[in-house]
Amino acid sequence: METITIKDIARICKVGVTTVSRAMNNHPDINEETKQMIMKVIEEYHYVPNNSARNLKRSDSRTIAVLIKGIDNPFFSSMIGVLEQECQEEHYTFLLHRVEEREDELYVALELEKEKKLRGIIFLGGCFTHSEEELRQLKVPFVICTVQMPEEISKDVYSSVSVDDRLESFRMVDYLCGLGHKRIAIITAWEDDESIGRQRYEGYESALEKHGLSVEPDLVLPMKEGIKTYSMESGYVVVREALERGLSFTALYAVSDTVAFGACRALLEAGKRIPEDVSVCGFDGIEMSEYYHPSLTTMCQPKEEMAREAIGLLFGMIKKKRGNEHMLFSARLMERESTCQVKEKDLLVARKKPEKTTRNL
C-alpha cells in the first residue's frame, strides 16, 4: 500500500477513525490494549498523519502550545521541562514553538491557534506591547509567564505569572548602593522594550534616587541592535565598547545573567578584576551563575515554581474551574563572589554627580 490513510488504519484494526485519532493523540478515553494494537499497526505500515487534515477535522484536540522568545536563554530550560511534564500528566500534547526576536508572538499564536486547534497557550519571554483589542483575538485561554504587561492593559483580558521586575531590580541596585557604590553602570534592553527592559531600568532608577544618586546617561548601556538581546555576546560587546571609550564605574548591573557573563569576559580582557575593580551582578538565577568564576551575584527567580503555577492555572482555565489570575512571585538575592564593598580609593575617582536625568525606554 503506497499511501495509507487513517481510514485504512481504522479498517485494519476494525475500529472507528475517532478511535485511531485518540490513540495517536494519547487520549485518556481509549482502552490501553486497543491503543497499543493501533500504534503497532501504525508503526508496521509507516503511517505518517496529515497534520493539516487532522487539525481541520478534530474538535477534541488536546494540544498546549508554549511560545518562547529567547529559546537560547538557559533561564527557560528548567521551565520547559516542568511544562512538558505537567502536560504529559494531563494527557495533553506539548507543542514548543520558537518565536524569533523581532517576530510578533501574538500573530504567531493566532496562526497556531487556527492551524493546531489549540486548547491553551503559554507565552514565555517576549516584549508584550499589544492592545487589549489585539489580545482579545485569542479565543483560547492563555498565560503570559515571566513577562509583566503594561499597566494600561486590563487584567481581565489575560492571566500572568511573573516576578515584580521593577521591585526586584530595585532591590538589586539598592544592594549595590549599600556596598558603597556610586557609579553603577547598567546594561539594559533596547529603548522600545516596554516590558521587562523598562521595568528593570525603572527599578535601577528608583534605587539610585533612594540613595541620592542621579542617573548618569553615560552609565546606561543599552543592548545593541543587530545582536541577540539577553545574550552573552550582547553583554560582551556593550562593555568592551564602553571600556574603549574610557568609561569608569565601580559596579555593573546586567539585567540578565547571560548578559552579565559576556560583560565579565570584556572586563577581564581589559585587565579588570572582579569584584576588586568592578562588582558585577545579574538577574534570573540560572544554574551557570553559581558555577561561573567568580560565582555571580544575582536576583534568582523561582523558575520551576512559576512554570508549575502557570500550567496549573492554564489547565484550570481550560476546565473552566478558574478565571484570569495574576501571580507575582518574590525573587531571592543571591550574594556571591562577584560583588564586594567598594574601596575608598574608588570613591575618590568617582566623578561629580550631574544634574538628574531620566531616560525614556
Short mmCIF file of C-alpha atoms in Angstrom, two decimals:
data_model
loop_
_atom_site.label_atom_id
_atom_site.label_comp_id
_atom_site.label_asym_id
_atom_site.label_seq_id
_atom_site.Cartn_x
_atom_site.Cartn_y
_atom_site.Cartn_z
CA MET A 1 0.00 0.00 0.00
CA GLU A 2 1.74 3.14 -1.24
CA THR A 3 -0.11 5.75 0.76
CA ILE A 4 -2.05 4.57 3.75
CA THR A 5 -4.71 6.77 5.33
CA ILE A 6 -6.23 6.96 8.77
CA LYS A 7 -9.31 5.21 7.34
CA ASP A 8 -7.11 2.31 6.24
CA ILE A 9 -5.65 2.05 9.74
CA ALA A 10 -9.16 2.04 11.20
CA ARG A 11 -10.28 -0.71 8.77
CA ILE A 12 -7.25 -2.90 9.50
CA CYS A 13 -7.76 -2.51 13.28
CA LYS A 14 -11.54 -2.91 12.96
CA VAL A 15 -12.17 0.29 14.90
CA GLY A 16 -13.52 3.72 14.09
CA VAL A 17 -11.45 6.64 12.76
CA THR A 18 -12.07 8.54 16.00
CA THR A 19 -10.52 5.69 17.99
CA VAL A 20 -7.40 5.78 15.81
CA SER A 21 -7.18 9.54 16.27
CA ARG A 22 -7.47 9.18 20.04
CA ALA A 23 -4.72 6.57 20.09
CA MET A 24 -2.37 8.85 18.13
CA ASN A 25 -3.11 11.79 20.42
CA ASN A 26 -2.69 9.80 23.63
CA HIS A 27 -6.30 10.50 24.58
CA PRO A 28 -7.28 9.07 28.00
CA ASP A 29 -10.66 7.78 26.75
CA ILE A 30 -9.33 4.70 25.00
CA ASN A 31 -8.60 1.15 26.13
CA GLU A 32 -4.85 0.63 26.57
CA GLU A 33 -4.90 -2.70 24.72
CA THR A 34 -6.73 -1.13 21.76
CA LYS A 35 -4.35 1.79 21.75
CA GLN A 36 -1.29 -0.49 21.64
CA MET A 37 -2.80 -2.51 18.80
CA ILE A 38 -3.44 0.64 16.77
CA MET A 39 0.04 2.05 17.39
CA LYS A 40 1.59 -1.27 16.33
CA VAL A 41 -0.30 -1.17 13.02
CA ILE A 42 0.69 2.47 12.50
CA GLU A 43 4.33 1.51 13.00
CA GLU A 44 4.11 -1.56 10.71
CA TYR A 45 2.58 0.43 7.85
CA HIS A 46 4.80 3.50 8.42
CA TYR A 47 1.74 5.72 8.57
CA VAL A 48 2.52 9.45 8.57
CA PRO A 49 -0.53 11.55 9.59
CA ASN A 50 -1.58 14.55 7.54
CA ASN A 51 -1.47 17.20 10.24
CA SER A 52 -3.44 19.77 8.28
CA ALA A 53 -6.29 17.37 7.61
CA ARG A 54 -6.31 16.13 11.18
CA ASN A 55 -6.42 19.60 12.62
CA LEU A 56 -9.28 20.67 10.39
CA LYS A 57 -11.43 17.74 11.47
CA ARG A 58 -10.73 17.27 15.15
CA SER A 59 -12.69 19.27 17.66
CA ASP A 60 -11.29 17.49 20.71
CA SER A 61 -7.67 18.49 20.24
CA ARG A 62 -5.66 18.29 23.42
CA THR A 63 -2.68 20.43 22.48
CA ILE A 64 -0.99 23.08 24.60
CA ALA A 65 1.42 25.43 22.83
CA VAL A 66 4.33 27.09 24.58
CA LEU A 67 5.59 30.06 22.58
CA ILE A 68 9.08 31.01 23.64
CA LYS A 69 11.02 34.08 22.63
CA GLY A 70 14.66 33.67 23.59
CA ILE A 71 14.84 29.87 23.42
CA ASP A 72 18.66 30.03 23.59
CA ASN A 73 18.46 31.61 27.05
CA PRO A 74 19.22 28.87 29.63
CA PHE A 75 16.81 30.62 32.00
CA PHE A 76 13.93 28.86 30.22
CA SER A 77 15.40 25.34 30.17
CA SER A 78 14.09 24.09 33.51
CA MET A 79 10.74 25.81 32.94
CA ILE A 80 10.22 23.97 29.65
CA GLY A 81 10.91 20.66 31.39
CA VAL A 82 8.26 21.37 34.03
CA LEU A 83 5.68 22.46 31.46
CA GLU A 84 6.22 19.38 29.31
CA GLN A 85 5.97 17.01 32.28
CA GLU A 86 2.73 18.61 33.51
CA CYS A 87 1.22 18.35 30.01
CA GLN A 88 2.08 14.67 29.84
CA GLU A 89 0.48 14.02 33.22
CA GLU A 90 -2.71 15.70 31.99
CA HIS A 91 -2.54 13.67 28.74
CA TYR A 92 -2.12 16.78 26.61
CA THR A 93 0.17 17.15 23.63
CA PHE A 94 3.01 19.59 24.32
CA LEU A 95 3.93 21.86 21.42
CA LEU A 96 7.04 24.02 21.85
CA HIS A 97 7.26 26.81 19.28
CA ARG A 98 10.18 29.20 18.89
CA VAL A 99 9.39 32.86 18.23
CA GLU A 100 12.14 34.91 16.61
CA GLU A 101 13.40 38.04 18.33
CA ARG A 102 11.59 40.60 16.18
CA GLU A 103 8.64 38.34 15.40
CA ASP A 104 5.19 39.20 16.75
CA GLU A 105 4.36 36.48 19.29
CA LEU A 106 0.64 37.30 19.21
CA TYR A 107 0.44 36.86 15.44
CA VAL A 108 2.26 33.53 15.76
CA ALA A 109 -0.17 32.45 18.48
CA LEU A 110 -3.21 33.33 16.37
CA GLU A 111 -1.87 31.30 13.44
CA LEU A 112 -1.08 28.30 15.65
CA GLU A 113 -4.48 28.52 17.31
CA LYS A 114 -6.17 28.08 13.94
CA GLU A 115 -3.76 25.55 12.49
CA LYS A 116 -3.38 23.26 15.51
CA LYS A 117 -6.78 23.74 17.15
CA LEU A 118 -5.04 24.63 20.40
CA ARG A 119 -6.71 24.31 23.79
CA GLY A 120 -4.38 26.77 25.51
CA ILE A 121 -1.20 28.82 25.18
CA ILE A 122 1.67 29.81 27.47
CA PHE A 123 3.92 32.69 26.43
CA LEU A 124 7.49 32.55 27.76
CA GLY A 125 9.56 35.70 27.40
CA GLY A 126 8.98 38.37 24.81
CA CYS A 127 8.05 42.03 24.78
CA PHE A 128 4.29 42.48 25.06
CA THR A 129 3.12 45.80 23.69
CA HIS A 130 -0.20 44.60 22.32
CA SER A 131 -3.51 46.37 22.84
CA GLU A 132 -6.49 44.88 24.65
CA GLU A 133 -8.29 44.57 21.33
CA GLU A 134 -5.42 42.54 19.89
CA LEU A 135 -5.22 40.26 22.93
CA ARG A 136 -8.95 39.57 22.76
CA GLN A 137 -8.45 38.00 19.33
CA LEU A 138 -7.15 34.88 21.07
CA LYS A 139 -10.10 32.58 21.66
CA VAL A 140 -8.36 30.07 23.92
CA PRO A 141 -7.08 30.56 27.48
CA PHE A 142 -3.53 31.86 27.70
CA VAL A 143 -0.99 32.71 30.39
CA ILE A 144 1.85 35.20 30.00
CA CYS A 145 4.76 33.86 32.02
CA THR A 146 7.93 35.77 33.10
CA VAL A 147 6.65 38.97 31.48
CA GLN A 148 4.60 41.76 33.03
CA MET A 149 2.09 43.57 30.85
CA PRO A 150 1.84 47.38 30.66
CA GLU A 151 -0.37 48.77 33.42
CA GLU A 152 -2.86 50.27 30.97
CA ILE A 153 -3.94 46.78 29.79
CA SER A 154 -6.94 45.49 31.74
CA LYS A 155 -6.10 42.47 33.87
CA ASP A 156 -9.45 40.96 32.86
CA VAL A 157 -8.02 40.22 29.41
CA TYR A 158 -5.17 37.88 30.32
CA SER A 159 -3.51 35.79 33.02
CA SER A 160 0.10 36.20 34.13
CA VAL A 161 2.80 34.61 36.27
CA SER A 162 5.97 36.59 36.95
CA VAL A 163 8.12 38.36 39.49
CA ASP A 164 7.80 42.10 40.09
CA ASP A 165 10.68 43.08 37.81
CA ARG A 166 10.68 46.70 38.92
CA LEU A 167 10.78 45.83 42.62
CA GLU A 168 13.38 43.07 42.31
CA SER A 169 15.60 45.24 40.13
CA PHE A 170 15.30 47.99 42.75
CA ARG A 171 16.44 45.52 45.41
CA MET A 172 19.49 44.53 43.40
CA VAL A 173 20.68 48.09 42.82
CA ASP A 174 19.80 49.04 46.40
CA TYR A 175 22.13 46.24 47.48
CA LEU A 176 24.96 47.66 45.33
CA CYS A 177 24.39 51.12 46.76
CA GLY A 178 24.52 49.60 50.23
CA LEU A 179 28.01 48.32 49.40
CA GLY A 180 29.05 51.92 48.81
CA HIS A 181 28.92 52.01 45.02
CA LYS A 182 28.01 55.34 43.44
CA ARG A 183 28.97 54.83 39.80
CA ILE A 184 26.78 51.89 38.86
CA ALA A 185 26.50 51.08 35.17
CA ILE A 186 23.50 49.16 33.85
CA ILE A 187 23.25 47.00 30.73
CA THR A 188 19.62 47.32 29.77
CA ALA A 189 17.34 46.37 26.89
CA TRP A 190 16.54 48.27 23.72
CA GLU A 191 14.73 51.54 24.21
CA ASP A 192 11.50 50.16 22.67
CA ASP A 193 11.28 47.30 25.19
CA GLU A 194 8.29 48.39 27.25
CA SER A 195 8.02 45.28 29.41
CA ILE A 196 10.94 43.66 31.26
CA GLY A 197 13.50 46.13 29.93
CA ARG A 198 11.56 49.19 31.05
CA GLN A 199 10.64 47.76 34.45
CA ARG A 200 14.14 46.65 35.37
CA TYR A 201 15.53 50.00 34.28
CA GLU A 202 12.93 51.83 36.38
CA GLY A 203 13.96 49.72 39.37
CA TYR A 204 17.57 50.83 38.80
CA GLU A 205 16.49 54.46 38.58
CA SER A 206 14.40 54.26 41.78
CA ALA A 207 17.22 52.69 43.79
CA LEU A 208 19.66 55.41 42.76
CA GLU A 209 17.10 58.04 43.72
CA LYS A 210 16.65 56.46 47.16
CA HIS A 211 20.39 56.85 47.77
CA GLY A 212 20.54 60.43 46.49
CA LEU A 213 22.22 59.49 43.23
CA SER A 214 21.35 60.70 39.75
CA VAL A 215 21.07 58.62 36.62
CA GLU A 216 24.16 59.35 34.54
CA PRO A 217 23.35 58.81 30.85
CA ASP A 218 26.82 57.51 30.03
CA LEU A 219 26.35 54.69 32.56
CA VAL A 220 23.18 53.46 30.85
CA LEU A 221 24.30 50.88 28.28
CA PRO A 222 21.50 49.59 26.02
CA MET A 223 21.99 46.32 24.20
CA LYS A 224 22.89 46.81 20.56
CA GLU A 225 20.67 46.39 17.53
CA GLY A 226 21.81 43.51 15.35
CA ILE A 227 23.00 41.43 18.30
CA LYS A 228 20.67 38.97 20.00
CA THR A 229 19.31 40.55 23.17
CA TYR A 230 19.85 38.95 26.57
CA SER A 231 22.87 37.10 25.17
CA MET A 232 26.49 36.80 26.30
CA GLU A 233 27.62 38.42 23.07
CA SER A 234 25.42 41.43 23.77
CA GLY A 235 26.94 41.96 27.22
CA TYR A 236 30.47 41.45 25.91
CA VAL A 237 30.20 43.93 23.02
CA VAL A 238 28.45 46.64 25.05
CA VAL A 239 31.02 46.58 27.87
CA ARG A 240 34.02 46.27 25.58
CA GLU A 241 32.94 49.38 23.68
CA ALA A 242 32.22 51.26 26.92
CA LEU A 243 35.69 50.50 28.25
CA GLU A 244 37.28 51.51 24.96
CA ARG A 245 35.56 54.90 25.40
CA GLY A 246 37.24 55.21 28.78
CA LEU A 247 34.06 54.78 30.83
CA SER A 248 34.72 54.12 34.52
CA PHE A 249 32.40 52.55 37.07
CA THR A 250 32.77 50.52 40.26
CA ALA A 251 29.74 48.31 39.75
CA LEU A 252 27.89 46.85 36.76
CA TYR A 253 24.31 45.59 36.84
CA ALA A 254 23.25 43.46 33.85
CA VAL A 255 19.51 42.84 33.53
CA SER A 256 20.10 39.14 32.83
CA ASP A 257 22.70 36.60 33.90
CA THR A 258 23.70 35.68 30.36
CA VAL A 259 24.41 39.34 29.59
CA ALA A 260 26.46 39.53 32.81
CA PHE A 261 28.66 36.61 31.72
CA GLY A 262 29.55 38.40 28.48
CA ALA A 263 30.22 41.60 30.40
CA CYS A 264 32.58 39.76 32.76
CA ARG A 265 34.58 38.48 29.80
CA ALA A 266 35.02 42.03 28.48
CA LEU A 267 36.08 43.30 31.91
CA LEU A 268 38.63 40.53 32.39
CA GLU A 269 40.08 41.07 28.90
CA ALA A 270 40.55 44.72 29.80
CA GLY A 271 42.56 43.74 32.88
CA LYS A 272 39.78 44.47 35.39
CA ARG A 273 39.45 42.27 38.46
CA ILE A 274 36.04 41.07 39.58
CA PRO A 275 34.99 42.14 42.18
CA GLU A 276 38.08 44.08 43.35
CA ASP A 277 37.91 46.62 40.49
CA VAL A 278 34.30 46.16 39.36
CA SER A 279 31.46 44.41 41.14
CA VAL A 280 29.13 42.61 38.72
CA CYS A 281 25.62 41.29 39.27
CA GLY A 282 22.88 39.83 37.08
CA PHE A 283 19.23 38.85 37.16
CA ASP A 284 17.48 35.46 36.76
CA GLY A 285 19.49 32.98 38.81
CA ILE A 286 20.32 30.46 36.09
CA GLU A 287 22.39 27.44 37.12
CA MET A 288 25.57 28.68 35.46
CA SER A 289 25.61 31.74 37.74
CA GLU A 290 26.54 29.53 40.68
CA TYR A 291 29.38 27.76 38.86
CA TYR A 292 30.82 30.69 36.90
CA HIS A 293 34.12 32.04 38.22
CA PRO A 294 33.73 34.20 40.13
CA SER A 295 30.24 33.00 41.03
CA LEU A 296 27.69 35.63 40.04
CA THR A 297 25.62 37.67 42.46
CA THR A 298 22.12 37.58 41.01
CA MET A 299 18.42 38.00 41.66
CA CYS A 300 17.12 34.44 41.48
CA GLN A 301 13.64 33.86 40.09
CA PRO A 302 11.74 30.73 41.27
CA LYS A 303 11.64 29.33 37.73
CA GLU A 304 10.22 25.84 38.30
CA GLU A 305 7.56 27.07 40.72
CA MET A 306 6.48 29.77 38.27
CA ALA A 307 6.23 27.23 35.44
CA ARG A 308 4.19 24.84 37.60
CA GLU A 309 1.77 27.58 38.62
CA ALA A 310 1.45 28.82 35.03
CA ILE A 311 0.49 25.43 33.60
CA GLY A 312 -1.78 24.70 36.56
CA LEU A 313 -3.58 27.98 36.01
CA LEU A 314 -3.92 27.27 32.29
CA PHE A 315 -5.46 23.83 32.86
CA GLY A 316 -7.81 25.36 35.43
CA MET A 317 -8.98 27.88 32.83
CA ILE A 318 -9.38 25.19 30.15
CA LYS A 319 -11.56 23.17 32.54
CA LYS A 320 -13.47 26.35 33.40
CA LYS A 321 -12.59 25.98 37.08
CA ARG A 322 -10.54 29.20 37.22
CA GLY A 323 -10.69 32.63 35.62
CA ASN A 324 -7.95 35.10 34.76
CA GLU A 325 -5.45 35.38 37.61
CA HIS A 326 -2.18 37.23 38.19
CA MET A 327 0.56 35.74 40.32
CA LEU A 328 3.59 37.70 41.47
CA PHE A 329 6.48 35.73 42.94
CA SER A 330 9.32 37.02 45.08
CA ALA A 331 12.90 36.62 43.84
CA ARG A 332 15.87 35.83 46.09
CA LEU A 333 19.02 37.93 46.13
CA MET A 334 21.93 35.50 45.91
CA GLU A 335 25.07 37.27 47.15
CA ARG A 336 28.13 35.56 45.69
CA GLU A 337 31.76 36.23 44.77
CA SER A 338 31.27 38.81 42.00
CA THR A 339 30.37 41.72 44.31
CA CYS A 340 32.09 43.37 47.26
CA GLN A 341 32.24 46.56 49.33
CA VAL A 342 33.60 49.48 47.32
CA LYS A 343 37.06 50.69 48.31
CA GLU A 344 37.71 54.26 49.48
CA LYS A 345 40.13 54.89 46.62
CA ASP A 346 37.41 54.00 44.14
CA LEU A 347 35.08 56.53 45.71
CA LEU A 348 37.69 59.26 45.21
CA VAL A 349 37.77 58.75 41.43
CA ALA A 350 34.02 58.93 41.03
CA ARG A 351 33.03 61.95 39.02
CA LYS A 352 30.94 64.77 40.40
CA LYS A 353 27.26 63.92 40.02
CA PRO A 354 25.50 65.61 37.08
CA GLU A 355 22.00 67.01 37.25
CA LYS A 356 19.37 64.30 37.45
CA THR A 357 18.20 62.96 34.11
CA THR A 358 15.65 60.41 33.09
CA ARG A 359 15.80 58.03 30.18
CA ASN A 360 12.69 57.02 28.34
CA LEU A 361 12.73 53.35 27.42
#
